[in-house]
Amino acid sequence: GAIVASPLGASATVEYANVPFLGGSDVVDVNNANVRVYTRFPGMYPTVAGKLVKYGPYTSFDDIISRKQFTSAEKEVLKKYQKNLTALEPAPEYVIDNYNNGLYR
């Protein structure tokens, strides 16, 4: 008898609705975006951005500002970009790449 291989459907989400917040819009999701997205915001990268990624996830902008890991000067930088930051539900498939997204020069 012949052996027939039938492909099984992938279990991954085909479309992640929040992709624009990973760096493709003016608003960045602090829980899922890669650290290098913050290079667009002067003063954020690398220090403030690194702390954002390291100490998340966050529930809101107020949650970010309340964290003791940020100095008062860093909090001022964050406040400057408050309208550009949002805190969406962490998605494991993106959180894993917050520091290293596998893109190299």
Short mmCIF file of the N, C-alpha and C atoms (twelve columns), coordinates in Angstrom:
data_MODEL
# 
_entry.id   MODEL 
# 
loop_
_atom_site.group_PDB 
_atom_site.id 
_atom_site.type_symbol 
_atom_site.label_atom_id 
_atom_site.label_alt_id 
_atom_site.label_comp_id 
_atom_site.label_asym_id 
_atom_site.label_seq_id 
_atom_site.Cartn_x 
_atom_site.Cartn_y 
_atom_site.Cartn_z 
_atom_site.pdbx_PDB_model_num 
ATOM 1   N N  . GLY A 1   0.811  -1.168 0.000  1 
ATOM 2   C CA . GLY A 1   0.000  0.000  0.000  1 
ATOM 3   C C  . GLY A 1   0.870  1.253  0.000  1 
ATOM 4   N N  . ALA A 2   0.345  2.258  -0.583 1 
ATOM 5   C CA . ALA A 2   1.018  3.550  -0.659 1 
ATOM 6   C C  . ALA A 2   0.799  4.340  0.623  1 
ATOM 7   N N  . ILE A 3   1.821  5.082  1.008  1 
ATOM 8   C CA . ILE A 3   1.712  5.958  2.170  1 
ATOM 9   C C  . ILE A 3   1.423  7.368  1.649  1 
ATOM 10  N N  . VAL A 4   0.373  7.931  2.132  1 
ATOM 11  C CA . VAL A 4   -0.018 9.263  1.691  1 
ATOM 12  C C  . VAL A 4   0.229  10.245 2.832  1 
ATOM 13  N N  . ALA A 5   0.988  11.291 2.560  1 
ATOM 14  C CA . ALA A 5   1.235  12.334 3.552  1 
ATOM 15  C C  . ALA A 5   0.267  13.477 3.299  1 
ATOM 16  N N  . SER A 6   -0.456 13.824 4.322  1 
ATOM 17  C CA . SER A 6   -1.364 14.960 4.166  1 
ATOM 18  C C  . SER A 6   -0.916 16.074 5.114  1 
ATOM 19  N N  . PRO A 7   -0.749 17.263 4.584  1 
ATOM 20  C CA . PRO A 7   -0.297 18.368 5.438  1 
ATOM 21  C C  . PRO A 7   -1.356 18.754 6.458  1 
ATOM 22  N N  . LEU A 8   -0.904 19.024 7.656  1 
ATOM 23  C CA . LEU A 8   -1.812 19.480 8.707  1 
ATOM 24  C C  . LEU A 8   -1.794 20.997 8.736  1 
ATOM 25  N N  . GLY A 9   -2.903 21.581 9.123  1 
ATOM 26  C CA . GLY A 9   -2.980 23.039 9.223  1 
ATOM 27  C C  . GLY A 9   -2.052 23.553 10.310 1 
ATOM 28  N N  . ALA A 10  -1.424 24.651 10.058 1 
ATOM 29  C CA . ALA A 10  -0.547 25.264 11.055 1 
ATOM 30  C C  . ALA A 10  -1.379 25.827 12.192 1 
ATOM 31  N N  . SER A 11  -0.814 25.785 13.388 1 
ATOM 32  C CA . SER A 11  -1.560 26.279 14.541 1 
ATOM 33  C C  . SER A 11  -1.225 27.728 14.876 1 
ATOM 34  N N  . ALA A 12  -0.427 28.380 14.048 1 
ATOM 35  C CA . ALA A 12  -0.042 29.771 14.311 1 
ATOM 36  C C  . ALA A 12  -1.139 30.730 13.858 1 
ATOM 37  N N  . THR A 13  -1.187 31.869 14.502 1 
ATOM 38  C CA . THR A 13  -2.125 32.906 14.100 1 
ATOM 39  C C  . THR A 13  -1.663 33.471 12.764 1 
ATOM 40  N N  . VAL A 14  -2.548 33.490 11.797 1 
ATOM 41  C CA . VAL A 14  -2.190 33.955 10.463 1 
ATOM 42  C C  . VAL A 14  -2.001 35.464 10.453 1 
ATOM 43  N N  . GLU A 15  -2.872 36.160 11.121 1 
ATOM 44  C CA . GLU A 15  -2.839 37.621 11.122 1 
ATOM 45  C C  . GLU A 15  -2.858 38.112 12.559 1 
ATOM 46  N N  . TYR A 16  -1.851 38.897 12.927 1 
ATOM 47  C CA . TYR A 16  -1.802 39.504 14.251 1 
ATOM 48  C C  . TYR A 16  -2.328 40.915 14.089 1 
ATOM 49  N N  . ALA A 17  -3.465 41.190 14.664 1 
ATOM 50  C CA . ALA A 17  -4.153 42.464 14.458 1 
ATOM 51  C C  . ALA A 17  -3.339 43.678 14.895 1 
ATOM 52  N N  . ASN A 18  -2.402 43.475 15.796 1 
ATOM 53  C CA . ASN A 18  -1.653 44.607 16.345 1 
ATOM 54  C C  . ASN A 18  -0.305 44.838 15.671 1 
ATOM 55  N N  . VAL A 19  -0.089 44.251 14.505 1 
ATOM 56  C CA . VAL A 19  1.178  44.435 13.778 1 
ATOM 57  C C  . VAL A 19  1.552  45.913 13.604 1 
ATOM 58  N N  . PRO A 20  0.610  46.811 13.292 1 
ATOM 59  C CA . PRO A 20  1.006  48.227 13.141 1 
ATOM 60  C C  . PRO A 20  1.697  48.807 14.381 1 
ATOM 61  N N  . PHE A 21  1.408  48.252 15.549 1 
ATOM 62  C CA . PHE A 21  1.978  48.773 16.795 1 
ATOM 63  C C  . PHE A 21  3.357  48.196 17.097 1 
ATOM 64  N N  . LEU A 22  3.880  47.372 16.192 1 
ATOM 65  C CA . LEU A 22  5.214  46.796 16.371 1 
ATOM 66  C C  . LEU A 22  6.280  47.659 15.716 1 
ATOM 67  N N  . GLY A 23  5.875  48.804 15.152 1 
ATOM 68  C CA . GLY A 23  6.832  49.719 14.553 1 
ATOM 69  C C  . GLY A 23  6.364  50.306 13.240 1 
ATOM 70  N N  . GLY A 24  5.190  49.934 12.795 1 
ATOM 71  C CA . GLY A 24  4.700  50.414 11.508 1 
ATOM 72  C C  . GLY A 24  3.754  51.590 11.598 1 
ATOM 73  N N  . SER A 25  3.642  52.180 12.771 1 
ATOM 74  C CA . SER A 25  2.771  53.349 12.927 1 
ATOM 75  C C  . SER A 25  3.431  54.315 13.909 1 
ATOM 76  N N  . ASP A 26  2.758  55.403 14.195 1 
ATOM 77  C CA . ASP A 26  3.286  56.391 15.147 1 
ATOM 78  C C  . ASP A 26  3.146  55.928 16.593 1 
ATOM 79  N N  . VAL A 27  2.353  54.880 16.816 1 
ATOM 80  C CA . VAL A 27  2.125  54.371 18.166 1 
ATOM 81  C C  . VAL A 27  2.794  53.006 18.305 1 
ATOM 82  N N  . VAL A 28  3.580  52.855 19.361 1 
ATOM 83  C CA . VAL A 28  4.340  51.628 19.596 1 
ATOM 84  C C  . VAL A 28  3.784  50.909 20.820 1 
ATOM 85  N N  . ASP A 29  3.601  49.604 20.678 1 
ATOM 86  C CA . ASP A 29  3.145  48.761 21.779 1 
ATOM 87  C C  . ASP A 29  4.345  48.380 22.641 1 
ATOM 88  N N  . VAL A 30  4.408  48.907 23.847 1 
ATOM 89  C CA . VAL A 30  5.562  48.685 24.722 1 
ATOM 90  C C  . VAL A 30  5.710  47.232 25.164 1 
ATOM 91  N N  . ASN A 31  4.668  46.438 25.050 1 
ATOM 92  C CA . ASN A 31  4.749  45.044 25.482 1 
ATOM 93  C C  . ASN A 31  5.207  44.082 24.387 1 
ATOM 94  N N  . ASN A 32  5.113  44.470 23.130 1 
ATOM 95  C CA . ASN A 32  5.417  43.536 22.051 1 
ATOM 96  C C  . ASN A 32  6.444  44.011 21.035 1 
ATOM 97  N N  . ALA A 33  6.727  45.297 20.991 1 
ATOM 98  C CA . ALA A 33  7.653  45.831 19.982 1 
ATOM 99  C C  . ALA A 33  9.105  45.496 20.320 1 
ATOM 100 N N  . ASN A 34  9.911  45.374 19.278 1 
ATOM 101 C CA . ASN A 34  11.347 45.142 19.441 1 
ATOM 102 C C  . ASN A 34  12.030 46.422 19.922 1 
ATOM 103 N N  . VAL A 35  13.062 46.280 20.704 1 
ATOM 104 C CA . VAL A 35  13.765 47.409 21.310 1 
ATOM 105 C C  . VAL A 35  14.248 48.430 20.265 1 
ATOM 106 N N  . ARG A 36  14.597 47.991 19.056 1 
ATOM 107 C CA . ARG A 36  15.139 48.899 18.045 1 
ATOM 108 C C  . ARG A 36  14.083 49.841 17.454 1 
ATOM 109 N N  . VAL A 37  12.817 49.553 17.675 1 
ATOM 110 C CA . VAL A 37  11.756 50.448 17.195 1 
ATOM 111 C C  . VAL A 37  11.916 51.836 17.810 1 
ATOM 112 N N  . TYR A 38  12.443 51.887 19.015 1 
ATOM 113 C CA . TYR A 38  12.556 53.153 19.744 1 
ATOM 114 C C  . TYR A 38  13.654 54.066 19.215 1 
ATOM 115 N N  . THR A 39  14.446 53.607 18.241 1 
ATOM 116 C CA . THR A 39  15.464 54.479 17.646 1 
ATOM 117 C C  . THR A 39  14.804 55.663 16.940 1 
ATOM 118 N N  . ARG A 40  13.530 55.552 16.630 1 
ATOM 119 C CA . ARG A 40  12.778 56.638 15.983 1 
ATOM 120 C C  . ARG A 40  12.492 57.801 16.923 1 
ATOM 121 N N  . PHE A 41  12.634 57.552 18.215 1 
ATOM 122 C CA . PHE A 41  12.301 58.563 19.216 1 
ATOM 123 C C  . PHE A 41  13.580 59.030 19.915 1 
ATOM 124 N N  . PRO A 42  14.092 60.221 19.562 1 
ATOM 125 C CA . PRO A 42  15.332 60.716 20.168 1 
ATOM 126 C C  . PRO A 42  15.275 60.700 21.698 1 
ATOM 127 N N  . GLY A 43  16.331 60.130 22.296 1 
ATOM 128 C CA . GLY A 43  16.412 60.043 23.748 1 
ATOM 129 C C  . GLY A 43  15.926 58.728 24.318 1 
ATOM 130 N N  . MET A 44  15.251 57.934 23.503 1 
ATOM 131 C CA . MET A 44  14.695 56.667 23.994 1 
ATOM 132 C C  . MET A 44  15.692 55.507 23.902 1 
ATOM 133 N N  . TYR A 45  16.442 55.458 22.817 1 
ATOM 134 C CA . TYR A 45  17.306 54.308 22.564 1 
ATOM 135 C C  . TYR A 45  18.757 54.662 22.845 1 
ATOM 136 N N  . PRO A 46  19.521 53.850 23.555 1 
ATOM 137 C CA . PRO A 46  19.209 52.496 23.987 1 
ATOM 138 C C  . PRO A 46  18.713 52.372 25.429 1 
ATOM 139 N N  . THR A 47  19.000 53.339 26.289 1 
ATOM 140 C CA . THR A 47  18.766 53.159 27.728 1 
ATOM 141 C C  . THR A 47  17.302 53.026 28.114 1 
ATOM 142 N N  . VAL A 48  16.494 54.012 27.787 1 
ATOM 143 C CA . VAL A 48  15.079 53.973 28.171 1 
ATOM 144 C C  . VAL A 48  14.389 52.809 27.468 1 
ATOM 145 N N  . ALA A 49  14.682 52.622 26.195 1 
ATOM 146 C CA . ALA A 49  14.084 51.518 25.429 1 
ATOM 147 C C  . ALA A 49  14.461 50.174 26.041 1 
ATOM 148 N N  . GLY A 50  15.712 50.025 26.419 1 
ATOM 149 C CA . GLY A 50  16.157 48.775 27.031 1 
ATOM 150 C C  . GLY A 50  15.421 48.477 28.320 1 
ATOM 151 N N  . LYS A 51  15.219 49.511 29.127 1 
ATOM 152 C CA . LYS A 51  14.476 49.327 30.371 1 
ATOM 153 C C  . LYS A 51  13.007 49.017 30.097 1 
ATOM 154 N N  . LEU A 52  12.418 49.660 29.092 1 
ATOM 155 C CA . LEU A 52  11.026 49.375 28.735 1 
ATOM 156 C C  . LEU A 52  10.847 47.892 28.428 1 
ATOM 157 N N  . VAL A 53  11.755 47.365 27.630 1 
ATOM 158 C CA . VAL A 53  11.669 45.961 27.240 1 
ATOM 159 C C  . VAL A 53  11.959 45.039 28.430 1 
ATOM 160 N N  . LYS A 54  12.965 45.383 29.197 1 
ATOM 161 C CA . LYS A 54  13.394 44.517 30.305 1 
ATOM 162 C C  . LYS A 54  12.362 44.394 31.418 1 
ATOM 163 N N  . TYR A 55  11.699 45.489 31.764 1 
ATOM 164 C CA . TYR A 55  10.840 45.491 32.950 1 
ATOM 165 C C  . TYR A 55  9.347  45.347 32.662 1 
ATOM 166 N N  . GLY A 56  8.970  45.116 31.418 1 
ATOM 167 C CA . GLY A 56  7.564  44.894 31.079 1 
ATOM 168 C C  . GLY A 56  7.123  43.508 31.498 1 
ATOM 169 N N  . PRO A 57  5.890  43.144 31.288 1 
ATOM 170 C CA . PRO A 57  4.864  43.922 30.588 1 
ATOM 171 C C  . PRO A 57  4.230  44.986 31.477 1 
ATOM 172 N N  . TYR A 58  3.519  45.870 30.801 1 
ATOM 173 C CA . TYR A 58  2.852  46.990 31.465 1 
ATOM 174 C C  . TYR A 58  1.361  46.942 31.166 1 
ATOM 175 N N  . THR A 59  0.588  47.561 32.037 1 
ATOM 176 C CA . THR A 59  -0.865 47.609 31.826 1 
ATOM 177 C C  . THR A 59  -1.311 48.947 31.252 1 
ATOM 178 N N  . SER A 60  -0.471 49.988 31.424 1 
ATOM 179 C CA . SER A 60  -0.844 51.329 30.967 1 
ATOM 180 C C  . SER A 60  0.387  52.225 31.009 1 
ATOM 181 N N  . PHE A 61  0.238  53.447 30.514 1 
ATOM 182 C CA . PHE A 61  1.348  54.397 30.596 1 
ATOM 183 C C  . PHE A 61  1.651  54.726 32.063 1 
ATOM 184 N N  . ASP A 62  0.613  54.871 32.880 1 
ATOM 185 C CA . ASP A 62  0.821  55.160 34.308 1 
ATOM 186 C C  . ASP A 62  1.611  54.041 34.985 1 
ATOM 187 N N  . ASP A 63  1.389  52.809 34.551 1 
ATOM 188 C CA . ASP A 63  2.135  51.673 35.090 1 
ATOM 189 C C  . ASP A 63  3.623  51.825 34.768 1 
ATOM 190 N N  . ILE A 64  3.933  52.249 33.554 1 
ATOM 191 C CA . ILE A 64  5.336  52.461 33.158 1 
ATOM 192 C C  . ILE A 64  5.977  53.513 34.059 1 
ATOM 193 N N  . ILE A 65  5.314  54.659 34.167 1 
ATOM 194 C CA . ILE A 65  5.842  55.796 34.927 1 
ATOM 195 C C  . ILE A 65  5.995  55.467 36.416 1 
ATOM 196 N N  . SER A 66  5.195  54.550 36.912 1 
ATOM 197 C CA . SER A 66  5.260  54.212 38.339 1 
ATOM 198 C C  . SER A 66  6.414  53.279 38.678 1 
ATOM 199 N N  . ARG A 67  7.068  52.711 37.674 1 
ATOM 200 C CA . ARG A 67  8.145  51.753 37.932 1 
ATOM 201 C C  . ARG A 67  9.399  52.461 38.447 1 
ATOM 202 N N  . LYS A 68  9.963  51.910 39.501 1 
ATOM 203 C CA . LYS A 68  11.139 52.516 40.139 1 
ATOM 204 C C  . LYS A 68  12.411 52.381 39.313 1 
ATOM 205 N N  . GLN A 69  12.388 51.512 38.290 1 
ATOM 206 C CA . GLN A 69  13.583 51.308 37.474 1 
ATOM 207 C C  . GLN A 69  13.918 52.515 36.604 1 
ATOM 208 N N  . PHE A 70  12.952 53.398 36.380 1 
ATOM 209 C CA . PHE A 70  13.174 54.579 35.542 1 
ATOM 210 C C  . PHE A 70  13.550 55.778 36.416 1 
ATOM 211 N N  . THR A 71  14.611 56.471 36.029 1 
ATOM 212 C CA . THR A 71  15.007 57.678 36.750 1 
ATOM 213 C C  . THR A 71  14.013 58.797 36.417 1 
ATOM 214 N N  . SER A 72  14.074 59.888 37.149 1 
ATOM 215 C CA . SER A 72  13.167 61.004 36.858 1 
ATOM 216 C C  . SER A 72  13.438 61.569 35.461 1 
ATOM 217 N N  . ALA A 73  14.703 61.616 35.047 1 
ATOM 218 C CA . ALA A 73  15.037 62.098 33.701 1 
ATOM 219 C C  . ALA A 73  14.478 61.164 32.633 1 
ATOM 220 N N  . GLU A 74  14.560 59.864 32.880 1 
ATOM 221 C CA . GLU A 74  14.014 58.893 31.924 1 
ATOM 222 C C  . GLU A 74  12.493 58.987 31.854 1 
ATOM 223 N N  . LYS A 75  11.873 59.258 32.987 1 
ATOM 224 C CA . LYS A 75  10.413 59.423 32.999 1 
ATOM 225 C C  . LYS A 75  9.998  60.651 32.196 1 
ATOM 226 N N  . GLU A 76  10.818 61.682 32.211 1 
ATOM 227 C CA . GLU A 76  10.532 62.870 31.399 1 
ATOM 228 C C  . GLU A 76  10.598 62.534 29.908 1 
ATOM 229 N N  . VAL A 77  11.568 61.705 29.519 1 
ATOM 230 C CA . VAL A 77  11.655 61.260 28.123 1 
ATOM 231 C C  . VAL A 77  10.405 60.459 27.767 1 
ATOM 232 N N  . LEU A 78  10.000 59.560 28.631 1 
ATOM 233 C CA . LEU A 78  8.796  58.756 28.386 1 
ATOM 234 C C  . LEU A 78  7.563  59.650 28.238 1 
ATOM 235 N N  . LYS A 79  7.448  60.649 29.105 1 
ATOM 236 C CA . LYS A 79  6.295  61.557 29.048 1 
ATOM 237 C C  . LYS A 79  6.261  62.329 27.728 1 
ATOM 238 N N  . LYS A 80  7.434  62.642 27.197 1 
ATOM 239 C CA . LYS A 80  7.519  63.336 25.915 1 
ATOM 240 C C  . LYS A 80  6.857  62.530 24.803 1 
ATOM 241 N N  . TYR A 81  6.938  61.205 24.915 1 
ATOM 242 C CA . TYR A 81  6.394  60.320 23.876 1 
ATOM 243 C C  . TYR A 81  5.143  59.565 24.330 1 
ATOM 244 N N  . GLN A 82  4.486  60.046 25.364 1 
ATOM 245 C CA . GLN A 82  3.320  59.347 25.912 1 
ATOM 246 C C  . GLN A 82  2.283  59.017 24.835 1 
ATOM 247 N N  . LYS A 83  2.032  59.961 23.938 1 
ATOM 248 C CA . LYS A 83  1.015  59.730 22.899 1 
ATOM 249 C C  . LYS A 83  1.453  58.675 21.885 1 
ATOM 250 N N  . ASN A 84  2.738  58.338 21.894 1 
ATOM 251 C CA . ASN A 84  3.272  57.341 20.958 1 
ATOM 252 C C  . ASN A 84  3.392  55.948 21.567 1 
ATOM 253 N N  . LEU A 85  3.008  55.809 22.821 1 
ATOM 254 C CA . LEU A 85  3.173  54.534 23.513 1 
ATOM 255 C C  . LEU A 85  1.836  53.971 23.952 1 
ATOM 256 N N  . THR A 86  1.661  52.669 23.747 1 
ATOM 257 C CA . THR A 86  0.466  51.990 24.221 1 
ATOM 258 C C  . THR A 86  0.891  50.662 24.827 1 
ATOM 259 N N  . ALA A 87  0.068  50.112 25.688 1 
ATOM 260 C CA . ALA A 87  0.364  48.830 26.330 1 
ATOM 261 C C  . ALA A 87  -0.740 47.842 25.984 1 
ATOM 262 N N  . LEU A 88  -0.471 47.003 24.996 1 
ATOM 263 C CA . LEU A 88  -1.425 45.985 24.574 1 
ATOM 264 C C  . LEU A 88  -1.088 44.656 25.256 1 
ATOM 265 N N  . GLU A 89  -1.974 43.701 25.127 1 
ATOM 266 C CA . GLU A 89  -1.766 42.376 25.711 1 
ATOM 267 C C  . GLU A 89  -0.477 41.750 25.157 1 
ATOM 268 N N  . PRO A 90  0.421  41.283 26.032 1 
ATOM 269 C CA . PRO A 90  1.645  40.648 25.536 1 
ATOM 270 C C  . PRO A 90  1.322  39.403 24.703 1 
ATOM 271 N N  . ALA A 91  1.942  39.285 23.541 1 
ATOM 272 C CA . ALA A 91  1.773  38.122 22.670 1 
ATOM 273 C C  . ALA A 91  3.097  37.353 22.668 1 
ATOM 274 N N  . PRO A 92  3.115  36.128 23.179 1 
ATOM 275 C CA . PRO A 92  4.364  35.374 23.320 1 
ATOM 276 C C  . PRO A 92  5.213  35.313 22.054 1 
ATOM 277 N N  . GLU A 93  4.577  35.243 20.898 1 
ATOM 278 C CA . GLU A 93  5.337  35.140 19.653 1 
ATOM 279 C C  . GLU A 93  6.087  36.423 19.306 1 
ATOM 280 N N  . TYR A 94  5.738  37.537 19.953 1 
ATOM 281 C CA . TYR A 94  6.456  38.802 19.738 1 
ATOM 282 C C  . TYR A 94  7.338  39.154 20.926 1 
ATOM 283 N N  . VAL A 95  6.883  38.852 22.127 1 
ATOM 284 C CA . VAL A 95  7.661  39.144 23.335 1 
ATOM 285 C C  . VAL A 95  9.018  38.452 23.262 1 
ATOM 286 N N  . ILE A 96  9.049  37.250 22.719 1 
ATOM 287 C CA . ILE A 96  10.304 36.494 22.620 1 
ATOM 288 C C  . ILE A 96  11.351 37.233 21.796 1 
ATOM 289 N N  . ASP A 97  10.925 38.109 20.910 1 
ATOM 290 C CA . ASP A 97  11.832 38.862 20.035 1 
ATOM 291 C C  . ASP A 97  12.048 40.314 20.474 1 
ATOM 292 N N  . ASN A 98  11.640 40.677 21.675 1 
ATOM 293 C CA . ASN A 98  11.762 42.068 22.123 1 
ATOM 294 C C  . ASN A 98  13.189 42.585 22.048 1 
ATOM 295 N N  . TYR A 99  14.164 41.751 22.399 1 
ATOM 296 C CA . TYR A 99  15.567 42.175 22.363 1 
ATOM 297 C C  . TYR A 99  16.225 41.830 21.039 1 
ATOM 298 N N  . ASN A 100 16.030 40.603 20.577 1 
ATOM 299 C CA . ASN A 100 16.725 40.129 19.393 1 
ATOM 300 C C  . ASN A 100 15.709 39.623 18.380 1 
ATOM 301 N N  . ASN A 101 15.513 40.379 17.317 1 
ATOM 302 C CA . ASN A 101 14.534 39.978 16.307 1 
ATOM 303 C C  . ASN A 101 15.168 39.194 15.152 1 
ATOM 304 N N  . GLY A 102 16.444 38.841 15.305 1 
ATOM 305 C CA . GLY A 102 17.105 38.027 14.293 1 
ATOM 306 C C  . GLY A 102 17.536 38.789 13.051 1 
ATOM 307 N N  . LEU A 103 17.432 40.114 13.086 1 
ATOM 308 C CA . LEU A 103 17.868 40.919 11.941 1 
ATOM 309 C C  . LEU A 103 19.270 41.431 12.208 1 
ATOM 310 N N  . TYR A 104 20.163 41.083 11.319 1 
ATOM 311 C CA . TYR A 104 21.558 41.478 11.474 1 
ATOM 312 C C  . TYR A 104 22.021 42.210 10.218 1 
ATOM 313 N N  . ARG A 105 22.981 43.112 10.373 1 
ATOM 314 C CA . ARG A 105 23.506 43.836 9.214  1 
ATOM 315 C C  . ARG A 105 24.566 43.013 8.532  1 
# 
